């Protein structure tokens, strides 16, 4: 009988193999190590080394989409959700009060949630202003 590992363990093993490949690739094709300038403790790092260091340092966050079900590969949806607020801010220059900004953010959250859940935005806002709010939770 073959011993099957849970998916996350398989992914972590693949990641370990990938790191080993990257390490061997660095040894084979890497630029020669830079000599530190006088008075420096370590040599200046190249952009490629900086990127590799950041990826290795934040590997759990970088690979969250592969390790956690439901995490998207990109943050496009988050960028799309922020865009209307940024456009509003750019057109008007700023929000006049903190309260106004908070009200705008809440309304945008309701509108965005309704669109994602394919609900009628107008009906949801009308009910909200008529003090008959419905749950915006998924399936609610």
mmCIF file of N, CA and C in Angstrom:
data_model
loop_
_atom_site.group_PDB
_atom_site.id
_atom_site.type_symbol
_atom_site.label_atom_id
_atom_site.label_comp_id
_atom_site.label_asym_id
_atom_site.label_seq_id
_atom_site.Cartn_x
_atom_site.Cartn_y
_atom_site.Cartn_z
ATOM 1 N N UNK A 1 0.834 -1.179 0.000
ATOM 2 C CA UNK A 1 0.000 0.000 0.000
ATOM 3 C C UNK A 1 0.884 1.250 0.000
ATOM 4 N N UNK A 2 0.544 2.218 -0.811
ATOM 5 C CA UNK A 2 1.321 3.442 -0.914
ATOM 6 C C UNK A 2 0.859 4.416 0.154
ATOM 7 N N UNK A 3 1.804 5.003 0.870
ATOM 8 C CA UNK A 3 1.491 5.967 1.914
ATOM 9 C C UNK A 3 1.274 7.331 1.267
ATOM 10 N N UNK A 4 0.039 7.840 1.349
ATOM 11 C CA UNK A 4 -0.286 9.116 0.730
ATOM 12 C C UNK A 4 -0.166 10.234 1.757
ATOM 13 N N UNK A 5 0.483 11.314 1.361
ATOM 14 C CA UNK A 5 0.635 12.474 2.236
ATOM 15 C C UNK A 5 -0.497 13.454 1.982
ATOM 16 N N UNK A 6 -0.899 14.199 2.999
ATOM 17 C CA UNK A 6 -1.874 15.266 2.754
ATOM 18 C C UNK A 6 -1.311 16.264 1.736
ATOM 19 N N UNK A 7 -2.215 16.958 1.059
ATOM 20 C CA UNK A 7 -1.803 17.873 -0.011
ATOM 21 C C UNK A 7 -0.787 18.912 0.449
ATOM 22 N N UNK A 8 -0.970 19.465 1.642
ATOM 23 C CA UNK A 8 -0.046 20.506 2.093
ATOM 24 C C UNK A 8 1.359 19.945 2.288
ATOM 25 N N UNK A 9 1.454 18.720 2.781
ATOM 26 C CA UNK A 9 2.782 18.119 2.937
ATOM 27 C C UNK A 9 3.427 17.885 1.582
ATOM 28 N N UNK A 10 2.632 17.453 0.609
ATOM 29 C CA UNK A 10 3.155 17.249 -0.744
ATOM 30 C C UNK A 10 3.662 18.576 -1.291
ATOM 31 N N UNK A 11 2.887 19.644 -1.093
ATOM 32 C CA UNK A 11 3.305 20.955 -1.596
ATOM 33 C C UNK A 11 4.572 21.435 -0.903
ATOM 34 N N UNK A 12 4.680 21.191 0.407
ATOM 35 C CA UNK A 12 5.887 21.599 1.122
ATOM 36 C C UNK A 12 7.096 20.796 0.641
ATOM 37 N N UNK A 13 6.893 19.515 0.321
ATOM 38 C CA UNK A 13 8.004 18.709 -0.204
ATOM 39 C C UNK A 13 8.423 19.230 -1.573
ATOM 40 N N UNK A 14 7.438 19.567 -2.398
ATOM 41 C CA UNK A 14 7.761 20.122 -3.719
ATOM 42 C C UNK A 14 8.502 21.451 -3.575
ATOM 43 N N UNK A 15 8.075 22.259 -2.615
ATOM 44 C CA UNK A 15 8.735 23.532 -2.362
ATOM 45 C C UNK A 15 10.180 23.306 -1.935
ATOM 46 N N UNK A 16 10.409 22.309 -1.080
ATOM 47 C CA UNK A 16 11.771 22.003 -0.647
ATOM 48 C C UNK A 16 12.635 21.584 -1.841
ATOM 49 N N UNK A 17 12.070 20.772 -2.732
ATOM 50 C CA UNK A 17 12.810 20.369 -3.937
ATOM 51 C C UNK A 17 13.097 21.580 -4.825
ATOM 52 N N UNK A 18 12.114 22.463 -4.934
ATOM 53 C CA UNK A 18 12.304 23.672 -5.736
ATOM 54 C C UNK A 18 13.404 24.550 -5.156
ATOM 55 N N UNK A 19 13.418 24.676 -3.819
ATOM 56 C CA UNK A 19 14.477 25.457 -3.175
ATOM 57 C C UNK A 19 15.844 24.848 -3.446
ATOM 58 N N UNK A 20 15.918 23.521 -3.407
ATOM 59 C CA UNK A 20 17.190 22.855 -3.691
ATOM 60 C C UNK A 20 17.615 23.129 -5.126
ATOM 61 N N UNK A 21 16.651 23.105 -6.050
ATOM 62 C CA UNK A 21 16.957 23.417 -7.451
ATOM 63 C C UNK A 21 17.443 24.846 -7.600
ATOM 64 N N UNK A 22 16.770 25.769 -6.892
ATOM 65 C CA UNK A 22 17.170 27.175 -6.964
ATOM 66 C C UNK A 22 18.573 27.346 -6.396
ATOM 67 N N UNK A 23 18.853 26.671 -5.295
ATOM 68 C CA UNK A 23 20.181 26.770 -4.690
ATOM 69 C C UNK A 23 21.252 26.241 -5.637
ATOM 70 N N UNK A 24 20.982 25.104 -6.284
ATOM 71 C CA UNK A 24 21.976 24.563 -7.221
ATOM 72 C C UNK A 24 22.110 25.473 -8.431
ATOM 73 N N UNK A 25 20.987 26.067 -8.862
ATOM 74 C CA UNK A 25 21.021 26.990 -9.985
ATOM 75 C C UNK A 25 21.866 28.212 -9.641
ATOM 76 N N UNK A 26 21.739 28.689 -8.409
ATOM 77 C CA UNK A 26 22.541 29.830 -7.969
ATOM 78 C C UNK A 26 24.026 29.490 -8.021
ATOM 79 N N UNK A 27 24.347 28.295 -7.566
ATOM 80 C CA UNK A 27 25.756 27.895 -7.539
ATOM 81 C C UNK A 27 26.295 27.781 -8.958
ATOM 82 N N UNK A 28 25.490 27.186 -9.861
ATOM 83 C CA UNK A 28 25.954 26.963 -11.222
ATOM 84 C C UNK A 28 26.025 28.248 -12.036
ATOM 85 N N UNK A 29 24.959 29.052 -11.986
ATOM 86 C CA UNK A 29 24.854 30.183 -12.900
ATOM 87 C C UNK A 29 24.902 31.546 -12.234
ATOM 88 N N UNK A 30 25.053 31.577 -10.951
ATOM 89 C CA UNK A 30 25.001 32.851 -10.244
ATOM 90 C C UNK A 30 26.178 33.733 -10.619
ATOM 91 N N UNK A 31 25.921 34.990 -10.427
ATOM 92 C CA UNK A 31 26.983 35.949 -10.655
ATOM 93 C C UNK A 31 28.064 35.693 -9.615
ATOM 94 N N UNK A 32 29.272 36.042 -9.921
ATOM 95 C CA UNK A 32 30.297 35.859 -8.895
ATOM 96 C C UNK A 32 29.967 36.739 -7.693
ATOM 97 N N UNK A 33 30.283 36.271 -6.505
ATOM 98 C CA UNK A 33 29.960 37.075 -5.326
ATOM 99 C C UNK A 33 30.634 38.434 -5.403
ATOM 100 N N UNK A 34 29.869 39.429 -5.049
ATOM 101 C CA UNK A 34 30.398 40.787 -5.090
ATOM 102 C C UNK A 34 31.307 41.017 -3.894
ATOM 103 N N UNK A 35 32.360 41.726 -4.126
ATOM 104 C CA UNK A 35 33.288 42.060 -3.046
ATOM 105 C C UNK A 35 32.740 43.266 -2.293
ATOM 106 N N UNK A 36 32.762 43.223 -0.983
ATOM 107 C CA UNK A 36 32.265 44.382 -0.239
ATOM 108 C C UNK A 36 33.185 45.583 -0.455
ATOM 109 N N UNK A 37 32.553 46.743 -0.546
ATOM 110 C CA UNK A 37 33.334 47.968 -0.669
ATOM 111 C C UNK A 37 33.992 48.265 0.666
ATOM 112 N N UNK A 38 34.988 49.065 0.621
ATOM 113 C CA UNK A 38 35.709 49.422 1.850
ATOM 114 C C UNK A 38 34.730 50.046 2.849
ATOM 115 N N UNK A 39 34.740 49.556 4.061
ATOM 116 C CA UNK A 39 33.882 50.092 5.108
ATOM 117 C C UNK A 39 32.518 49.427 5.180
ATOM 118 N N UNK A 40 32.220 48.501 4.266
ATOM 119 C CA UNK A 40 30.922 47.805 4.309
ATOM 120 C C UNK A 40 31.095 46.443 4.963
ATOM 121 N N UNK A 41 30.049 45.998 5.617
ATOM 122 C CA UNK A 41 30.096 44.687 6.257
ATOM 123 C C UNK A 41 29.838 43.559 5.278
ATOM 124 N N UNK A 42 28.956 43.812 4.317
ATOM 125 C CA UNK A 42 28.654 42.767 3.344
ATOM 126 C C UNK A 42 28.533 43.394 1.961
ATOM 127 N N UNK A 43 28.641 42.574 0.924
ATOM 128 C CA UNK A 43 28.587 43.133 -0.426
ATOM 129 C C UNK A 43 27.172 43.584 -0.788
ATOM 130 N N UNK A 44 27.103 44.490 -1.744
ATOM 131 C CA UNK A 44 25.822 44.959 -2.237
ATOM 132 C C UNK A 44 25.125 43.801 -2.944
ATOM 133 N N UNK A 45 23.849 43.654 -2.692
ATOM 134 C CA UNK A 45 23.102 42.556 -3.279
ATOM 135 C C UNK A 45 22.534 42.966 -4.635
ATOM 136 N N UNK A 46 22.397 42.000 -5.533
ATOM 137 C CA UNK A 46 21.821 42.259 -6.851
ATOM 138 C C UNK A 46 20.303 42.169 -6.762
ATOM 139 N N UNK A 47 19.581 42.706 -7.740
ATOM 140 C CA UNK A 47 18.116 42.618 -7.710
ATOM 141 C C UNK A 47 17.610 41.168 -7.656
ATOM 142 N N UNK A 48 18.262 40.280 -8.367
ATOM 143 C CA UNK A 48 17.848 38.875 -8.352
ATOM 144 C C UNK A 48 18.008 38.242 -6.980
ATOM 145 N N UNK A 49 19.106 38.550 -6.324
ATOM 146 C CA UNK A 49 19.325 38.009 -4.978
ATOM 147 C C UNK A 49 18.337 38.603 -3.982
ATOM 148 N N UNK A 50 18.027 39.874 -4.145
ATOM 149 C CA UNK A 50 17.047 40.510 -3.264
ATOM 150 C C UNK A 50 15.674 39.861 -3.433
ATOM 151 N N UNK A 51 15.274 39.624 -4.688
ATOM 152 C CA UNK A 51 13.993 38.987 -4.954
ATOM 153 C C UNK A 51 13.951 37.588 -4.356
ATOM 154 N N UNK A 52 14.991 36.810 -4.575
ATOM 155 C CA UNK A 52 15.042 35.457 -4.023
ATOM 156 C C UNK A 52 14.968 35.490 -2.497
ATOM 157 N N UNK A 53 15.670 36.413 -1.885
ATOM 158 C CA UNK A 53 15.630 36.534 -0.432
ATOM 159 C C UNK A 53 14.239 36.855 0.077
ATOM 160 N N UNK A 54 13.537 37.779 -0.609
ATOM 161 C CA UNK A 54 12.176 38.135 -0.193
ATOM 162 C C UNK A 54 11.226 36.959 -0.386
ATOM 163 N N UNK A 55 11.366 36.243 -1.493
ATOM 164 C CA UNK A 55 10.501 35.087 -1.737
ATOM 165 C C UNK A 55 10.713 34.004 -0.693
ATOM 166 N N UNK A 56 11.967 33.770 -0.318
ATOM 167 C CA UNK A 56 12.248 32.748 0.679
ATOM 168 C C UNK A 56 11.790 33.199 2.067
ATOM 169 N N UNK A 57 11.927 34.485 2.355
ATOM 170 C CA UNK A 57 11.533 35.010 3.667
ATOM 171 C C UNK A 57 10.017 34.968 3.854
ATOM 172 N N UNK A 58 9.279 35.220 2.773
ATOM 173 C CA UNK A 58 7.815 35.293 2.849
ATOM 174 C C UNK A 58 7.158 34.138 2.097
ATOM 175 N N UNK A 59 7.778 32.969 2.125
ATOM 176 C CA UNK A 59 7.271 31.865 1.313
ATOM 177 C C UNK A 59 5.854 31.457 1.673
ATOM 178 N N UNK A 60 5.466 31.515 2.933
ATOM 179 C CA UNK A 60 4.102 31.125 3.300
ATOM 180 C C UNK A 60 3.080 32.073 2.678
ATOM 181 N N UNK A 61 3.377 33.351 2.683
ATOM 182 C CA UNK A 61 2.456 34.320 2.091
ATOM 183 C C UNK A 61 2.447 34.198 0.573
ATOM 184 N N UNK A 62 3.610 33.975 -0.015
ATOM 185 C CA UNK A 62 3.708 33.872 -1.470
ATOM 186 C C UNK A 62 2.963 32.643 -1.969
ATOM 187 N N UNK A 63 3.053 31.550 -1.233
ATOM 188 C CA UNK A 63 2.431 30.298 -1.667
ATOM 189 C C UNK A 63 1.092 30.030 -1.005
ATOM 190 N N UNK A 64 0.497 31.028 -0.385
ATOM 191 C CA UNK A 64 -0.793 30.829 0.287
ATOM 192 C C UNK A 64 -1.840 30.321 -0.689
ATOM 193 N N UNK A 65 -1.813 30.781 -1.935
ATOM 194 C CA UNK A 65 -2.800 30.341 -2.915
ATOM 195 C C UNK A 65 -2.697 28.844 -3.180
ATOM 196 N N UNK A 66 -1.496 28.282 -3.041
ATOM 197 C CA UNK A 66 -1.307 26.850 -3.287
ATOM 198 C C UNK A 66 -1.575 26.019 -2.042
ATOM 199 N N UNK A 67 -1.398 26.603 -0.877
ATOM 200 C CA UNK A 67 -1.522 25.845 0.363
ATOM 201 C C UNK A 67 -2.895 25.969 1.017
ATOM 202 N N UNK A 68 -3.613 27.054 0.731
ATOM 203 C CA UNK A 68 -4.902 27.293 1.377
ATOM 204 C C UNK A 68 -5.985 27.374 0.305
ATOM 205 N N UNK A 69 -6.974 26.519 0.444
ATOM 206 C CA UNK A 69 -8.064 26.501 -0.526
ATOM 207 C C UNK A 69 -8.857 27.804 -0.446
ATOM 208 N N UNK A 70 -9.184 28.362 -1.587
ATOM 209 C CA UNK A 70 -9.979 29.578 -1.632
ATOM 210 C C UNK A 70 -9.172 30.858 -1.727
ATOM 211 N N UNK A 71 -7.856 30.782 -1.565
ATOM 212 C CA UNK A 71 -7.020 31.973 -1.697
ATOM 213 C C UNK A 71 -6.685 32.147 -3.174
ATOM 214 N N UNK A 72 -7.024 33.294 -3.761
ATOM 215 C CA UNK A 72 -6.759 33.482 -5.192
ATOM 216 C C UNK A 72 -5.269 33.654 -5.478
ATOM 217 N N UNK A 73 -4.904 33.354 -6.721
ATOM 218 C CA UNK A 73 -3.512 33.458 -7.147
ATOM 219 C C UNK A 73 -3.048 34.910 -7.179
ATOM 220 N N UNK A 74 -3.948 35.811 -7.522
ATOM 221 C CA UNK A 74 -3.595 37.233 -7.604
ATOM 222 C C UNK A 74 -4.466 38.038 -6.640
ATOM 223 N N UNK A 75 -4.140 39.304 -6.486
ATOM 224 C CA UNK A 75 -4.957 40.182 -5.647
ATOM 225 C C UNK A 75 -5.796 41.121 -6.513
ATOM 226 N N UNK A 76 -6.146 40.681 -7.718
ATOM 227 C CA UNK A 76 -6.903 41.533 -8.625
ATOM 228 C C UNK A 76 -8.230 41.984 -8.026
ATOM 229 N N UNK A 77 -8.928 41.084 -7.321
ATOM 230 C CA UNK A 77 -10.225 41.452 -6.752
ATOM 231 C C UNK A 77 -10.063 42.555 -5.712
ATOM 232 N N UNK A 78 -9.040 42.470 -4.900
ATOM 233 C CA UNK A 78 -8.799 43.519 -3.903
ATOM 234 C C UNK A 78 -8.497 44.843 -4.595
ATOM 235 N N UNK A 79 -7.722 44.785 -5.676
ATOM 236 C CA UNK A 79 -7.408 46.010 -6.425
ATOM 237 C C UNK A 79 -8.684 46.605 -7.025
ATOM 238 N N UNK A 80 -9.549 45.753 -7.550
ATOM 239 C CA UNK A 80 -10.803 46.239 -8.141
ATOM 240 C C UNK A 80 -11.705 46.853 -7.081
ATOM 241 N N UNK A 81 -11.703 46.284 -5.875
ATOM 242 C CA UNK A 81 -12.538 46.825 -4.806
ATOM 243 C C UNK A 81 -12.055 48.195 -4.342
ATOM 244 N N UNK A 82 -10.762 48.447 -4.430
ATOM 245 C CA UNK A 82 -10.210 49.733 -3.997
ATOM 246 C C UNK A 82 -10.343 50.826 -5.059
ATOM 247 N N UNK A 83 -10.467 50.428 -6.304
ATOM 248 C CA UNK A 83 -10.454 51.401 -7.396
ATOM 249 C C UNK A 83 -11.525 52.496 -7.280
ATOM 250 N N UNK A 84 -12.811 52.169 -7.020
ATOM 251 C CA UNK A 84 -13.812 53.247 -6.936
ATOM 252 C C UNK A 84 -13.479 54.292 -5.864
ATOM 253 N N UNK A 85 -12.977 53.851 -4.726
ATOM 254 C CA UNK A 85 -12.637 54.809 -3.668
ATOM 255 C C UNK A 85 -11.486 55.710 -4.103
ATOM 256 N N UNK A 86 -10.512 55.134 -4.788
ATOM 257 C CA UNK A 86 -9.370 55.925 -5.242
ATOM 258 C C UNK A 86 -9.792 56.928 -6.315
ATOM 259 N N UNK A 87 -10.674 56.508 -7.213
ATOM 260 C CA UNK A 87 -11.173 57.415 -8.252
ATOM 261 C C UNK A 87 -11.960 58.549 -7.610
ATOM 262 N N UNK A 88 -12.817 58.219 -6.635
ATOM 263 C CA UNK A 88 -13.587 59.253 -5.924
ATOM 264 C C UNK A 88 -12.655 60.251 -5.249
ATOM 265 N N UNK A 89 -11.634 59.737 -4.602
ATOM 266 C CA UNK A 89 -10.671 60.605 -3.909
ATOM 267 C C UNK A 89 -9.931 61.487 -4.924
ATOM 268 N N UNK A 90 -9.577 60.905 -6.056
ATOM 269 C CA UNK A 90 -8.818 61.654 -7.058
ATOM 270 C C UNK A 90 -9.677 62.754 -7.695
ATOM 271 N N UNK A 91 -10.942 62.449 -7.962
ATOM 272 C CA UNK A 91 -11.834 63.416 -8.597
ATOM 273 C C UNK A 91 -12.160 64.561 -7.644
ATOM 274 N N UNK A 92 -12.510 64.221 -6.398
ATOM 275 C CA UNK A 92 -12.932 65.262 -5.462
ATOM 276 C C UNK A 92 -11.769 65.877 -4.696
ATOM 277 N N UNK A 93 -10.609 65.280 -4.789
ATOM 278 C CA UNK A 93 -9.447 65.808 -4.090
ATOM 279 C C UNK A 93 -9.240 65.156 -2.740
ATOM 280 N N UNK A 94 -10.325 64.964 -1.996
ATOM 281 C CA UNK A 94 -10.238 64.298 -0.692
ATOM 282 C C UNK A 94 -11.647 64.164 -0.135
ATOM 283 N N UNK A 95 -11.761 63.455 0.953
ATOM 284 C CA UNK A 95 -13.013 63.426 1.687
ATOM 285 C C UNK A 95 -12.960 64.584 2.683
ATOM 286 N N UNK A 96 -14.060 65.306 2.838
ATOM 287 C CA UNK A 96 -14.038 66.481 3.694
ATOM 288 C C UNK A 96 -13.950 66.134 5.174
ATOM 289 N N UNK A 97 -14.584 65.012 5.569
ATOM 290 C CA UNK A 97 -14.544 64.614 6.974
ATOM 291 C C UNK A 97 -14.251 63.121 7.075
ATOM 292 N N UNK A 98 -13.792 62.707 8.234
ATOM 293 C CA UNK A 98 -13.590 61.281 8.477
ATOM 294 C C UNK A 98 -14.919 60.536 8.437
ATOM 295 N N UNK A 99 -15.955 61.178 8.954
ATOM 296 C CA UNK A 99 -17.280 60.556 8.944
ATOM 297 C C UNK A 99 -17.756 60.321 7.508
ATOM 298 N N UNK A 100 -17.560 61.308 6.640
ATOM 299 C CA UNK A 100 -17.944 61.162 5.235
ATOM 300 C C UNK A 100 -17.193 60.024 4.555
ATOM 301 N N UNK A 101 -15.922 59.897 4.866
ATOM 302 C CA UNK A 101 -15.120 58.814 4.298
ATOM 303 C C UNK A 101 -15.625 57.465 4.804
ATOM 304 N N UNK A 102 -15.988 57.396 6.091
ATOM 305 C CA UNK A 102 -16.485 56.139 6.655
ATOM 306 C C UNK A 102 -17.823 55.745 6.028
ATOM 307 N N UNK A 103 -18.713 56.719 5.841
ATOM 308 C CA UNK A 103 -20.011 56.439 5.211
ATOM 309 C C UNK A 103 -19.801 55.953 3.781
ATOM 310 N N UNK A 104 -18.935 56.628 3.052
ATOM 311 C CA UNK A 104 -18.646 56.217 1.676
ATOM 312 C C UNK A 104 -18.096 54.793 1.648
ATOM 313 N N UNK A 105 -17.173 54.484 2.556
ATOM 314 C CA UNK A 105 -16.572 53.149 2.588
ATOM 315 C C UNK A 105 -17.629 52.086 2.877
ATOM 316 N N UNK A 106 -18.547 52.373 3.793
ATOM 317 C CA UNK A 106 -19.592 51.391 4.110
ATOM 318 C C UNK A 106 -20.522 51.176 2.928
ATOM 319 N N UNK A 107 -20.909 52.254 2.270
ATOM 320 C CA UNK A 107 -21.785 52.115 1.106
ATOM 321 C C UNK A 107 -21.086 51.345 -0.018
ATOM 322 N N UNK A 108 -19.823 51.644 -0.244
ATOM 323 C CA UNK A 108 -19.072 50.917 -1.272
ATOM 324 C C UNK A 108 -18.951 49.439 -0.924
ATOM 325 N N UNK A 109 -18.806 49.128 0.365
ATOM 326 C CA UNK A 109 -18.720 47.731 0.784
ATOM 327 C C UNK A 109 -20.022 47.004 0.491
ATOM 328 N N UNK A 110 -21.154 47.659 0.768
ATOM 329 C CA UNK A 110 -22.459 47.049 0.489
ATOM 330 C C UNK A 110 -22.621 46.834 -1.011
ATOM 331 N N UNK A 111 -22.294 47.843 -1.793
ATOM 332 C CA UNK A 111 -22.434 47.742 -3.248
ATOM 333 C C UNK A 111 -21.544 46.638 -3.803
ATOM 334 N N UNK A 112 -20.302 46.599 -3.369
ATOM 335 C CA UNK A 112 -19.361 45.584 -3.843
ATOM 336 C C UNK A 112 -19.831 44.183 -3.463
ATOM 337 N N UNK A 113 -20.299 44.018 -2.226
ATOM 338 C CA UNK A 113 -20.771 42.711 -1.779
ATOM 339 C C UNK A 113 -21.984 42.266 -2.574
ATOM 340 N N UNK A 114 -22.911 43.175 -2.797
ATOM 341 C CA UNK A 114 -24.102 42.831 -3.586
ATOM 342 C C UNK A 114 -23.721 42.398 -5.000
ATOM 343 N N UNK A 115 -22.801 43.102 -5.608
ATOM 344 C CA UNK A 115 -22.375 42.732 -6.964
ATOM 345 C C UNK A 115 -21.708 41.360 -6.994
ATOM 346 N N UNK A 116 -20.869 41.081 -5.995
ATOM 347 C CA UNK A 116 -20.195 39.782 -5.949
ATOM 348 C C UNK A 116 -21.181 38.644 -5.732
ATOM 349 N N UNK A 117 -22.250 38.908 -4.975
ATOM 350 C CA UNK A 117 -23.250 37.882 -4.698
ATOM 351 C C UNK A 117 -24.390 37.910 -5.705
ATOM 352 N N UNK A 118 -24.230 38.721 -6.749
ATOM 353 C CA UNK A 118 -25.213 38.851 -7.830
ATOM 354 C C UNK A 118 -26.598 39.213 -7.292
ATOM 355 N N UNK A 119 -26.609 40.140 -6.330
ATOM 356 C CA UNK A 119 -27.859 40.665 -5.782
ATOM 357 C C UNK A 119 -28.133 42.018 -6.410
ATOM 358 N N UNK A 120 -29.382 42.437 -6.362
ATOM 359 C CA UNK A 120 -29.781 43.730 -6.891
ATOM 360 C C UNK A 120 -29.303 44.816 -5.932
ATOM 361 N N UNK A 121 -28.399 45.665 -6.386
ATOM 362 C CA UNK A 121 -27.811 46.708 -5.551
ATOM 363 C C UNK A 121 -28.865 47.726 -5.137
ATOM 364 N N UNK A 122 -29.705 48.119 -6.085
ATOM 365 C CA UNK A 122 -30.723 49.125 -5.787
ATOM 366 C C UNK A 122 -31.666 48.640 -4.693
ATOM 367 N N UNK A 123 -32.125 47.394 -4.781
ATOM 368 C CA UNK A 123 -33.038 46.839 -3.772
ATOM 369 C C UNK A 123 -32.344 46.786 -2.414
ATOM 370 N N UNK A 124 -31.100 46.372 -2.390
ATOM 371 C CA UNK A 124 -30.361 46.275 -1.124
ATOM 372 C C UNK A 124 -30.216 47.657 -0.479
ATOM 373 N N UNK A 125 -29.862 48.674 -1.269
ATOM 374 C CA UNK A 125 -29.714 50.029 -0.721
ATOM 375 C C UNK A 125 -31.059 50.603 -0.283
ATOM 376 N N UNK A 126 -32.108 50.362 -1.080
ATOM 377 C CA UNK A 126 -33.441 50.850 -0.711
ATOM 378 C C UNK A 126 -33.880 50.240 0.627
ATOM 379 N N UNK A 127 -33.658 48.927 0.785
ATOM 380 C CA UNK A 127 -34.016 48.266 2.040
ATOM 381 C C UNK A 127 -33.165 48.785 3.202
ATOM 382 N N UNK A 128 -31.908 49.045 2.921
ATOM 383 C CA UNK A 128 -31.016 49.550 3.958
ATOM 384 C C UNK A 128 -31.474 50.919 4.458
ATOM 385 N N UNK A 129 -31.828 51.806 3.519
ATOM 386 C CA UNK A 129 -32.262 53.148 3.909
ATOM 387 C C UNK A 129 -33.672 53.153 4.483
ATOM 388 N N UNK A 130 -34.446 52.093 4.221
ATOM 389 C CA UNK A 130 -35.790 51.972 4.796
ATOM 390 C C UNK A 130 -35.735 51.247 6.139
ATOM 391 N N UNK A 131 -34.523 51.068 6.660
ATOM 392 C CA UNK A 131 -34.302 50.396 7.943
ATOM 393 C C UNK A 131 -34.810 48.949 7.922
ATOM 394 N N UNK A 132 -34.653 48.297 6.769
ATOM 395 C CA UNK A 132 -34.991 46.891 6.622
ATOM 396 C C UNK A 132 -33.788 46.151 6.044
ATOM 397 N N UNK A 133 -32.650 46.241 6.709
ATOM 398 C CA UNK A 133 -31.450 45.629 6.133
ATOM 399 C C UNK A 133 -31.537 44.113 6.112
ATOM 400 N N UNK A 134 -31.067 43.556 5.025
ATOM 401 C CA UNK A 134 -30.986 42.097 4.895
ATOM 402 C C UNK A 134 -29.550 41.684 5.117
ATOM 403 N N UNK A 135 -29.380 40.452 5.468
ATOM 404 C CA UNK A 135 -28.017 39.948 5.684
ATOM 405 C C UNK A 135 -27.287 39.889 4.358
ATOM 406 N N UNK A 136 -26.050 40.365 4.342
ATOM 407 C CA UNK A 136 -25.230 40.294 3.134
ATOM 408 C C UNK A 136 -24.229 39.148 3.203
ATOM 409 N N UNK A 137 -24.381 38.298 4.199
ATOM 410 C CA UNK A 137 -23.490 37.139 4.289
ATOM 411 C C UNK A 137 -23.832 36.171 3.181
ATOM 412 N N UNK A 138 -22.836 35.452 2.720
ATOM 413 C CA UNK A 138 -23.041 34.497 1.642
ATOM 414 C C UNK A 138 -24.124 33.493 2.050
ATOM 415 N N UNK A 139 -25.088 33.328 1.173
ATOM 416 C CA UNK A 139 -26.176 32.397 1.443
ATOM 417 C C UNK A 139 -27.263 32.960 2.330
ATOM 418 N N UNK A 140 -27.115 34.230 2.810
ATOM 419 C CA UNK A 140 -28.061 34.818 3.761
ATOM 420 C C UNK A 140 -29.141 35.607 3.163
#
